[in-house]
mmCIF file of C-alpha atoms in Angstrom:
data_model
loop_
_atom_site.group_PDB
_atom_site.id
_atom_site.type_symbol
_atom_site.label_atom_id
_atom_site.label_comp_id
_atom_site.label_asym_id
_atom_site.label_seq_id
_atom_site.Cartn_x
_atom_site.Cartn_y
_atom_site.Cartn_z
ATOM 1 C CA MET G 1 40.025 -18.894 -3.870
ATOM 2 C CA SER G 2 42.209 -20.535 -1.253
ATOM 3 C CA ARG G 3 43.868 -23.886 -1.869
ATOM 4 C CA ALA G 4 41.766 -25.434 0.964
ATOM 5 C CA ALA G 5 38.491 -24.234 -0.601
ATOM 6 C CA ALA G 6 39.534 -25.595 -3.991
ATOM 7 C CA CYS G 7 40.307 -28.971 -2.434
ATOM 8 C CA LEU G 8 36.885 -29.068 -0.764
ATOM 9 C CA ILE G 9 35.137 -28.330 -4.091
ATOM 10 C CA LEU G 10 37.166 -31.037 -5.824
ATOM 11 C CA LEU G 11 36.347 -33.609 -3.151
ATOM 12 C CA ALA G 12 32.651 -32.725 -3.148
ATOM 13 C CA SER G 13 32.439 -33.262 -6.920
ATOM 14 C CA SER G 14 34.418 -36.499 -6.821
ATOM 15 C CA PRO G 15 32.570 -39.767 -7.649
ATOM 16 C CA ALA G 16 33.832 -41.145 -4.344
ATOM 17 C CA TRP G 17 31.394 -38.819 -2.608
ATOM 18 C CA ALA G 18 28.468 -39.834 -4.820
ATOM 19 C CA ALA G 19 26.068 -42.608 -3.853
ATOM 20 C CA ALA G 20 27.867 -45.911 -4.258
ATOM 21 C CA LYS G 21 26.603 -48.112 -7.084
ATOM 22 C CA PRO G 22 25.502 -51.604 -6.045
ATOM 23 C CA ALA G 23 27.979 -54.368 -6.727
ATOM 24 C CA LEU G 24 26.721 -56.447 -9.632
ATOM 25 C CA PRO G 25 26.140 -60.153 -8.940
ATOM 26 C CA GLU G 26 27.081 -62.845 -11.444
ATOM 27 C CA ALA G 27 24.666 -62.822 -14.380
ATOM 28 C CA ALA G 28 24.555 -66.636 -14.498
ATOM 29 C CA GLN G 29 23.524 -66.861 -10.840
ATOM 30 C CA VAL G 30 20.747 -64.292 -11.235
ATOM 31 C CA LEU G 31 19.475 -66.069 -14.363
ATOM 32 C CA GLU G 32 19.474 -69.497 -12.738
ATOM 33 C CA ALA G 33 17.592 -68.245 -9.677
ATOM 34 C CA ALA G 34 15.064 -66.358 -11.813
ATOM 35 C CA LEU G 35 14.276 -69.318 -14.080
ATOM 36 C CA ALA G 36 14.049 -71.705 -11.112
ATOM 37 C CA GLY G 37 10.795 -70.052 -10.058
ATOM 38 C CA PRO G 38 9.710 -68.065 -7.003
ATOM 39 C CA ALA G 39 11.579 -68.607 -3.738
ATOM 40 C CA VAL G 40 8.903 -66.833 -1.679
ATOM 41 C CA SER G 41 5.118 -66.695 -1.917
ATOM 42 C CA PHE G 42 3.593 -63.662 -3.610
ATOM 43 C CA GLU G 43 0.477 -62.103 -5.090
ATOM 44 C CA ALA G 44 0.704 -59.817 -8.114
ATOM 45 C CA THR G 45 -1.175 -57.929 -10.789
ATOM 46 C CA ALA G 46 0.371 -58.549 -14.206
ATOM 47 C CA TYR G 47 -0.161 -57.316 -17.756
ATOM 48 C CA VAL G 48 0.544 -59.443 -20.831
ATOM 49 C CA LYS G 49 0.993 -57.661 -24.167
ATOM 50 C CA LEU G 50 1.436 -59.283 -27.587
ATOM 51 C CA GLY G 51 3.031 -56.932 -30.120
ATOM 52 C CA LYS G 52 0.709 -53.994 -30.759
ATOM 53 C CA ALA G 53 -2.348 -55.646 -29.214
ATOM 54 C CA ARG G 54 -3.926 -54.331 -26.047
ATOM 55 C CA SER G 55 -2.556 -55.620 -22.761
ATOM 56 C CA LYS G 56 -4.437 -58.338 -20.899
ATOM 57 C CA LYS G 57 -4.631 -58.028 -17.137
ATOM 58 C CA ALA G 58 -4.070 -61.051 -14.895
ATOM 59 C CA MET G 59 -3.975 -61.892 -11.196
ATOM 60 C CA VAL G 60 -1.019 -64.138 -10.290
ATOM 61 C CA ARG G 61 -0.529 -66.016 -7.012
ATOM 62 C CA CYS G 62 2.319 -68.405 -6.207
ATOM 63 C CA SER G 63 3.738 -70.413 -3.317
ATOM 64 C CA PRO G 64 7.165 -72.127 -3.426
ATOM 65 C CA SER G 65 7.743 -75.763 -2.481
ATOM 66 C CA SER G 66 10.802 -77.692 -1.340
ATOM 67 C CA GLU G 67 9.421 -80.933 -2.814
ATOM 68 C CA HIS G 68 8.375 -79.953 -6.353
ATOM 69 C CA ALA G 69 7.827 -76.979 -8.639
ATOM 70 C CA ALA G 70 6.052 -73.950 -7.221
ATOM 71 C CA SER G 71 2.276 -73.854 -6.902
ATOM 72 C CA CYS G 72 0.864 -71.040 -9.035
ATOM 73 C CA ARG G 73 -2.484 -69.714 -10.202
ATOM 74 C CA ARG G 74 -3.181 -67.138 -12.916
ATOM 75 C CA GLU G 75 -6.581 -65.633 -13.702
ATOM 76 C CA PHE G 76 -7.555 -63.509 -16.697
ATOM 77 C CA PRO G 77 -10.837 -61.632 -16.181
ATOM 78 C CA GLY G 78 -13.785 -62.553 -18.371
ATOM 79 C CA ALA G 79 -16.147 -60.312 -20.322
ATOM 80 C CA LYS G 80 -18.442 -60.301 -17.299
ATOM 81 C CA ALA G 81 -17.638 -60.385 -13.592
ATOM 82 C CA GLY G 82 -15.248 -63.097 -12.477
ATOM 83 C CA ALA G 83 -12.371 -64.945 -14.090
ATOM 84 C CA GLY G 84 -12.569 -65.846 -17.772
ATOM 85 C CA PHE G 85 -9.543 -68.134 -18.061
ATOM 86 C CA ILE G 86 -7.827 -69.782 -15.084
ATOM 87 C CA THR G 87 -4.673 -71.880 -14.983
ATOM 88 C CA ALA G 88 -3.381 -73.459 -11.782
ATOM 89 C CA THR G 89 -0.757 -75.970 -10.720
ATOM 90 C CA ASP G 90 0.100 -77.527 -7.376
ATOM 91 C CA GLY G 91 3.528 -78.517 -8.700
ATOM 92 C CA ALA G 92 2.414 -82.056 -9.576
ATOM 93 C CA LYS G 93 -0.683 -81.471 -11.710
ATOM 94 C CA GLU G 94 -1.941 -78.623 -13.872
ATOM 95 C CA TRP G 95 -5.514 -77.546 -14.359
ATOM 96 C CA ALA G 96 -7.138 -74.921 -16.594
ATOM 97 C CA PHE G 97 -10.678 -73.642 -17.066
ATOM 98 C CA ASP G 98 -12.101 -71.532 -19.900
ATOM 99 C CA LYS G 99 -15.372 -70.032 -18.698
ATOM 100 C CA ALA G 100 -16.543 -68.993 -22.178
ATOM 101 C CA LEU G 101 -16.097 -72.534 -23.523
ATOM 102 C CA ASN G 102 -17.062 -74.172 -20.217
ATOM 103 C CA ARG G 103 -14.109 -76.516 -20.688
ATOM 104 C CA VAL G 104 -11.587 -77.950 -18.217
ATOM 105 C CA TRP G 105 -8.103 -79.268 -19.003
ATOM 106 C CA GLU G 106 -6.080 -81.455 -16.647
ATOM 107 C CA GLY G 107 -2.685 -83.110 -16.842
ATOM 108 C CA PRO G 108 0.699 -83.532 -15.182
ATOM 109 C CA ALA G 109 2.862 -80.506 -14.454
ATOM 110 C CA SER G 110 5.826 -81.747 -16.459
ATOM 111 C CA ALA G 111 9.418 -80.561 -16.294
ATOM 112 C CA PRO G 112 11.670 -80.056 -19.347
ATOM 113 C CA SER G 113 14.384 -82.628 -20.017
ATOM 114 C CA ARG G 114 17.052 -79.974 -19.452
ATOM 115 C CA SER G 115 17.171 -77.072 -17.055
ATOM 116 C CA LEU G 116 15.876 -73.957 -18.783
ATOM 117 C CA ALA G 117 18.753 -72.052 -17.180
ATOM 118 C CA GLN G 118 21.285 -74.441 -18.751
ATOM 119 C CA GLU G 119 19.496 -74.198 -22.093
ATOM 120 C CA ALA G 120 19.484 -70.405 -21.860
ATOM 121 C CA GLN G 121 23.228 -70.338 -21.131
ATOM 122 C CA ALA G 122 23.785 -72.439 -24.263
ATOM 123 C CA ARG G 123 21.493 -70.348 -26.486
ATOM 124 C CA TYR G 124 22.338 -66.802 -25.332
ATOM 125 C CA ARG G 125 25.129 -64.465 -24.379
ATOM 126 C CA VAL G 126 23.990 -63.187 -20.995
ATOM 127 C CA SER G 127 24.867 -59.815 -19.479
ATOM 128 C CA LEU G 128 23.613 -58.013 -16.375
ATOM 129 C CA SER G 129 23.075 -54.385 -15.416
ATOM 130 C CA THR G 130 21.000 -52.348 -12.971
ATOM 131 C CA GLY G 131 17.412 -52.312 -14.154
ATOM 132 C CA GLY G 132 15.682 -49.510 -12.292
ATOM 133 C CA LYS G 133 12.324 -50.151 -10.636
ATOM 134 C CA VAL G 134 9.459 -52.392 -11.745
ATOM 135 C CA ALA G 135 6.281 -52.536 -9.631
ATOM 136 C CA GLY G 136 8.064 -50.190 -7.241
ATOM 137 C CA ARG G 137 10.930 -52.638 -6.621
ATOM 138 C CA LEU G 138 14.619 -52.481 -7.513
ATOM 139 C CA THR G 139 15.681 -54.934 -10.204
ATOM 140 C CA TRP G 140 18.616 -56.411 -12.031
ATOM 141 C CA ARG G 141 18.253 -56.374 -15.806
ATOM 142 C CA LEU G 142 19.399 -59.453 -17.715
ATOM 143 C CA GLU G 143 20.066 -59.055 -21.429
ATOM 144 C CA LEU G 144 19.914 -62.378 -23.284
ATOM 145 C CA GLN G 145 21.417 -61.917 -26.747
ATOM 146 C CA PRO G 146 20.757 -64.986 -28.947
ATOM 147 C CA ARG G 147 23.795 -66.737 -30.383
ATOM 148 C CA SER G 148 21.774 -67.310 -33.552
ATOM 149 C CA PRO G 149 20.874 -64.026 -35.310
ATOM 150 C CA ALA G 150 17.539 -65.529 -36.410
ATOM 151 C CA ALA G 151 16.318 -66.330 -32.875
ATOM 152 C CA LEU G 152 14.410 -64.116 -30.460
ATOM 153 C CA GLY G 153 16.268 -62.465 -27.608
ATOM 154 C CA ARG G 154 14.998 -61.826 -24.094
ATOM 155 C CA ARG G 155 15.193 -59.073 -21.520
ATOM 156 C CA LEU G 156 14.421 -59.892 -17.899
ATOM 157 C CA TRP G 157 13.971 -57.513 -14.976
ATOM 158 C CA VAL G 158 14.593 -59.551 -11.821
ATOM 159 C CA ASP G 159 13.676 -58.487 -8.282
ATOM 160 C CA ARG G 160 16.956 -57.944 -6.414
ATOM 161 C CA GLU G 161 15.696 -59.270 -3.096
ATOM 162 C CA HIS G 162 13.641 -62.328 -4.083
ATOM 163 C CA GLY G 163 14.865 -63.230 -7.590
ATOM 164 C CA LEU G 164 11.380 -63.041 -9.130
ATOM 165 C CA ILE G 165 11.040 -61.988 -12.783
ATOM 166 C CA LEU G 166 8.968 -58.799 -12.629
ATOM 167 C CA LYS G 167 9.177 -57.983 -16.331
ATOM 168 C CA ASP G 168 9.956 -60.238 -19.293
ATOM 169 C CA GLU G 169 10.315 -59.237 -22.951
ATOM 170 C CA ALA G 170 10.731 -61.498 -25.982
ATOM 171 C CA VAL G 171 12.546 -59.426 -28.615
ATOM 172 C CA LEU G 172 12.499 -60.058 -32.375
ATOM 173 C CA PRO G 173 15.756 -59.799 -34.366
ATOM 174 C CA ASP G 174 14.602 -56.415 -35.726
ATOM 175 C CA GLY G 175 14.367 -55.064 -32.159
ATOM 176 C CA LYS G 176 10.570 -55.110 -31.849
ATOM 177 C CA VAL G 177 9.050 -56.601 -28.700
ATOM 178 C CA ALA G 178 6.914 -59.625 -29.604
ATOM 179 C CA LEU G 179 5.704 -60.342 -26.078
ATOM 180 C CA ARG G 180 5.897 -58.441 -22.807
ATOM 181 C CA THR G 181 4.791 -59.585 -19.356
ATOM 182 C CA ARG G 182 5.017 -56.960 -16.616
ATOM 183 C CA PHE G 183 4.018 -56.869 -12.955
ATOM 184 C CA SER G 184 2.431 -53.568 -11.948
ATOM 185 C CA LYS G 185 1.992 -54.549 -8.301
ATOM 186 C CA VAL G 186 3.462 -57.353 -6.197
ATOM 187 C CA THR G 187 3.186 -58.312 -2.525
ATOM 188 C CA PHE G 188 5.567 -60.885 -1.062
ATOM 189 C CA GLY G 189 5.000 -63.202 1.891
ATOM 190 C CA VAL G 190 1.278 -63.708 1.240
ATOM 191 C CA ARG G 191 -0.083 -66.981 2.672
ATOM 192 C CA HIS G 192 -2.248 -68.889 0.195
ATOM 193 C CA ASP G 193 -4.743 -71.671 0.839
ATOM 194 C CA PRO G 194 -3.331 -74.825 -0.891
ATOM 195 C CA ALA G 195 -6.822 -75.477 -2.310
ATOM 196 C CA LEU G 196 -6.305 -72.427 -4.517
ATOM 197 C CA PHE G 197 -3.884 -74.413 -6.695
ATOM 198 C CA ARG G 198 -5.891 -77.631 -7.007
ATOM 199 C CA PRO G 199 -8.566 -78.492 -9.616
ATOM 200 C CA GLU G 200 -11.963 -77.015 -8.891
ATOM 201 C CA PRO G 201 -15.212 -78.876 -9.637
ATOM 202 C CA VAL G 202 -17.012 -77.249 -12.588
ATOM 203 C CA ALA G 203 -20.528 -78.551 -13.160
ATOM 204 C CA GLY G 204 -21.302 -79.561 -16.741
ATOM 205 C CA ALA G 205 -17.888 -78.616 -18.132
ATOM 206 C CA GLY G 206 -16.298 -80.568 -20.971
ATOM 207 C CA ARG G 207 -12.970 -82.195 -20.118
ATOM 208 C CA SER G 208 -9.763 -82.515 -22.139
ATOM 209 C CA GLY G 209 -6.170 -83.597 -21.661
ATOM 210 C CA ARG G 210 -3.770 -80.715 -21.151
ATOM 211 C CA LEU G 211 -1.168 -81.660 -23.775
ATOM 212 C CA SER G 212 -3.027 -83.661 -26.432
ATOM 213 C CA PRO G 213 -6.516 -84.695 -27.566
ATOM 214 C CA GLY G 214 -8.116 -87.970 -26.561
ATOM 215 C CA PRO G 215 -7.482 -91.280 -28.383
ATOM 216 C CA GLU G 216 -10.529 -90.956 -30.660
ATOM 217 C CA GLU G 217 -9.630 -87.430 -31.766
ATOM 218 C CA THR G 218 -5.985 -88.433 -32.267
ATOM 219 C CA ALA G 219 -7.057 -91.371 -34.446
ATOM 220 C CA ARG G 220 -9.345 -89.131 -36.512
ATOM 221 C CA ILE G 221 -6.597 -86.558 -37.097
ATOM 222 C CA GLY G 222 -4.150 -89.292 -38.129
ATOM 223 C CA SER G 223 -6.659 -90.915 -40.481
ATOM 224 C CA GLU G 224 -7.467 -87.655 -42.270
ATOM 225 C CA ALA G 225 -3.848 -86.450 -42.371
ATOM 226 C CA GLY G 226 -2.403 -89.739 -43.611
ATOM 227 C CA PHE G 227 0.216 -89.964 -40.846
ATOM 228 C CA GLU G 228 0.275 -90.338 -37.070
ATOM 229 C CA PRO G 229 0.306 -86.937 -35.332
ATOM 230 C CA ARG G 230 2.737 -86.214 -32.495
ATOM 231 C CA PHE G 231 2.262 -84.129 -29.402
ATOM 232 C CA PRO G 232 4.577 -82.510 -26.822
ATOM 233 C CA SER G 233 4.958 -83.999 -23.355
ATOM 234 C CA TRP G 234 6.115 -80.618 -22.012
ATOM 235 C CA LEU G 235 4.752 -77.108 -22.467
ATOM 236 C CA PRO G 236 5.400 -73.916 -20.508
ATOM 237 C CA SER G 237 3.192 -73.751 -17.449
ATOM 238 C CA GLY G 238 -0.369 -72.671 -18.219
ATOM 239 C CA PHE G 239 -0.509 -73.851 -21.835
ATOM 240 C CA VAL G 240 -3.216 -76.301 -22.887
ATOM 241 C CA PHE G 241 -4.246 -78.057 -26.103
ATOM 242 C CA ALA G 242 -6.804 -75.749 -27.749
ATOM 243 C CA GLY G 243 -7.554 -77.781 -30.877
ATOM 244 C CA ALA G 244 -6.238 -79.086 -34.193
ATOM 245 C CA ASP G 245 -6.896 -78.000 -37.785
ATOM 246 C CA LEU G 246 -6.150 -79.915 -40.995
ATOM 247 C CA LEU G 247 -4.731 -77.706 -43.745
ATOM 248 C CA PRO G 248 -4.900 -79.034 -47.337
ATOM 249 C CA TYR G 249 -1.599 -79.677 -49.140
ATOM 250 C CA LYS G 250 -1.877 -81.376 -52.551
ATOM 251 C CA ASP G 251 -3.223 -84.866 -51.849
ATOM 252 C CA LYS G 252 -2.178 -84.738 -48.180
ATOM 253 C CA LYS G 253 -2.829 -82.635 -45.102
ATOM 254 C CA ILE G 254 -0.805 -80.449 -42.750
ATOM 255 C CA VAL G 255 -1.762 -80.822 -39.081
ATOM 256 C CA HIS G 256 -1.917 -77.583 -37.099
ATOM 257 C CA CYS G 257 -2.067 -78.157 -33.324
ATOM 258 C CA ARG G 258 -2.999 -75.047 -31.347
ATOM 259 C CA TYR G 259 -2.024 -74.366 -27.736
ATOM 260 C CA SER G 260 -2.865 -71.380 -25.524
ATOM 261 C CA ASP G 261 -2.415 -70.069 -21.980
ATOM 262 C CA GLY G 262 -5.288 -67.621 -22.244
ATOM 263 C CA ALA G 263 -3.138 -64.822 -23.688
ATOM 264 C CA VAL G 264 -0.372 -66.332 -25.839
ATOM 265 C CA ALA G 265 -0.696 -68.848 -28.678
ATOM 266 C CA LEU G 266 1.754 -71.618 -29.597
ATOM 267 C CA SER G 267 1.390 -73.555 -32.861
ATOM 268 C CA LEU G 268 2.823 -76.948 -33.806
ATOM 269 C CA PHE G 269 2.646 -77.750 -37.537
ATOM 270 C CA GLN G 270 3.238 -81.305 -38.794
ATOM 271 C CA SER G 271 3.514 -82.172 -42.470
ATOM 272 C CA PRO G 272 4.794 -84.706 -45.020
ATOM 273 C CA PRO G 273 8.558 -84.478 -45.696
ATOM 274 C CA ARG G 274 8.490 -82.220 -48.778
ATOM 275 C CA ALA G 275 5.527 -80.028 -47.891
ATOM 276 C CA LYS G 276 6.227 -76.290 -47.891
ATOM 277 C CA LEU G 277 4.599 -74.235 -45.177
ATOM 278 C CA ASP G 278 4.535 -70.507 -45.914
ATOM 279 C CA LEU G 279 4.679 -68.682 -42.584
ATOM 280 C CA GLY G 280 6.372 -65.555 -43.883
ATOM 281 C CA ALA G 281 9.491 -66.623 -41.975
ATOM 282 C CA LYS G 282 12.736 -64.683 -42.356
ATOM 283 C CA GLU G 283 16.477 -65.300 -42.094
ATOM 284 C CA ARG G 284 16.478 -69.079 -41.693
ATOM 285 C CA ARG G 285 19.548 -70.441 -39.856
ATOM 286 C CA GLU G 286 20.650 -73.939 -38.896
ATOM 287 C CA VAL G 287 20.474 -74.833 -35.212
ATOM 288 C CA ARG G 288 21.506 -77.909 -33.251
ATOM 289 C CA LEU G 289 18.923 -79.683 -31.113
ATOM 290 C CA ALA G 290 19.347 -82.697 -28.844
ATOM 291 C CA SER G 291 17.632 -84.822 -31.516
ATOM 292 C CA GLY G 292 19.744 -83.494 -34.402
ATOM 293 C CA LEU G 293 19.827 -80.478 -36.694
ATOM 294 C CA GLY G 294 16.923 -78.109 -37.167
ATOM 295 C CA PHE G 295 16.392 -74.538 -38.260
ATOM 296 C CA VAL G 296 15.477 -71.333 -36.471
ATOM 297 C CA SER G 297 13.722 -68.370 -38.061
ATOM 298 C CA TRP G 298 11.219 -65.655 -37.212
ATOM 299 C CA THR G 299 8.098 -63.935 -38.468
ATOM 300 C CA GLU G 300 6.801 -60.422 -37.844
ATOM 301 C CA ASP G 301 5.479 -61.455 -34.439
ATOM 302 C CA ALA G 302 6.968 -64.809 -33.359
ATOM 303 C CA GLY G 303 9.919 -67.166 -33.291
ATOM 304 C CA VAL G 304 10.047 -70.269 -35.511
ATOM 305 C CA LEU G 305 11.795 -73.594 -34.850
ATOM 306 C CA GLY G 306 11.677 -76.450 -37.348
ATOM 307 C CA TRP G 307 13.069 -79.988 -37.489
ATOM 308 C CA SER G 308 12.406 -83.419 -39.005
ATOM 309 C CA SER G 309 11.589 -86.675 -37.261
ATOM 310 C CA GLY G 310 11.307 -89.764 -39.422
ATOM 311 C CA GLU G 311 9.045 -88.910 -42.357
ATOM 312 C CA THR G 312 7.449 -85.929 -40.626
ATOM 313 C CA ARG G 313 8.439 -82.269 -40.718
ATOM 314 C CA LEU G 314 7.579 -80.281 -37.587
ATOM 315 C CA VAL G 315 7.515 -76.519 -37.036
ATOM 316 C CA LEU G 316 6.858 -74.604 -33.798
ATOM 317 C CA VAL G 317 5.699 -70.981 -33.907
ATOM 318 C CA ALA G 318 5.377 -68.811 -30.778
ATOM 319 C CA PRO G 319 6.663 -65.483 -29.384
ATOM 320 C CA MET G 320 9.233 -67.309 -27.251
ATOM 321 C CA GLY G 321 12.975 -67.670 -26.935
ATOM 322 C CA LEU G 322 14.883 -70.572 -28.442
ATOM 323 C CA GLU G 323 15.478 -72.196 -25.035
ATOM 324 C CA THR G 324 11.712 -72.610 -24.538
ATOM 325 C CA LEU G 325 10.963 -73.670 -28.125
ATOM 326 C CA SER G 326 13.810 -76.221 -27.932
ATOM 327 C CA ALA G 327 12.407 -77.692 -24.711
ATOM 328 C CA VAL G 328 8.991 -78.097 -26.366
ATOM 329 C CA ALA G 329 10.522 -79.585 -29.534
ATOM 330 C CA GLU G 330 12.578 -82.147 -27.644
ATOM 331 C CA SER G 331 9.463 -83.340 -25.819
ATOM 332 C CA VAL G 332 7.455 -84.034 -28.998
ATOM 333 C CA ARG G 333 6.901 -87.763 -29.433
#
């Protein structure tokens, strides 16, 4: 083989001749843009999967706003034709409707006291890599490793062009995925009628507050529990107050407030100071919250965050990262 031919073979096999890899943006910038919400209107088909349960299909539609949070609507199909559970926000108010219960929830679309991006930077070590395609679109993959070994981690696949989270995984400390939300199809630039995001009249439906029960129900819970219950003033978009149970504990009661977004459950337990709540939690670690010290732990399918306020012990349980659980905890009053 001639020297010229050998040089040509060497050059052809050189990485310089291969397709150039995209330059990686700053992980912090991608994370901040992703958690800020959609920058362009879209329509998508999504699937939500809890642990080993079957995926639930949803239709998602959103429009950005320069004045407030984005307007979004999510619909889970019902057992029969049509939507079974709808949540919608116009950026100022949130509205939800459960067709099976014929119940409507309404309330303000609240914002957390701290930016979720700032909270995530404080709670995780963030790294970025190329993420392949999701819903046929190129993504950046963000790996959010929790600074506390007892907290859930997150993996985000973010659309490179528009900064939208196309796939989101909440990962337990043992590596299992507790919750996965994935877009299978997405179309950007869709124009939506603003009425789509506003409350719809539902004849004969019962009505409830989005974040807490009414005054009479609150008084009843407090009377039976022996202490005044507390409720969050912020929840992730789509979540509504689904009910409260009173669990017996010696001569007192533990209050279990249940919240749902139609697919995922969030629990807030409230108890007397020395009550022990057996959740099967593992690897308890101390964690600092804005209101003081608390603890973080996990179960086989969710994250756990606990703290004390006055004479009340409070525990949150949900398949969510510590930045979201902390935002909920700091809003409880």
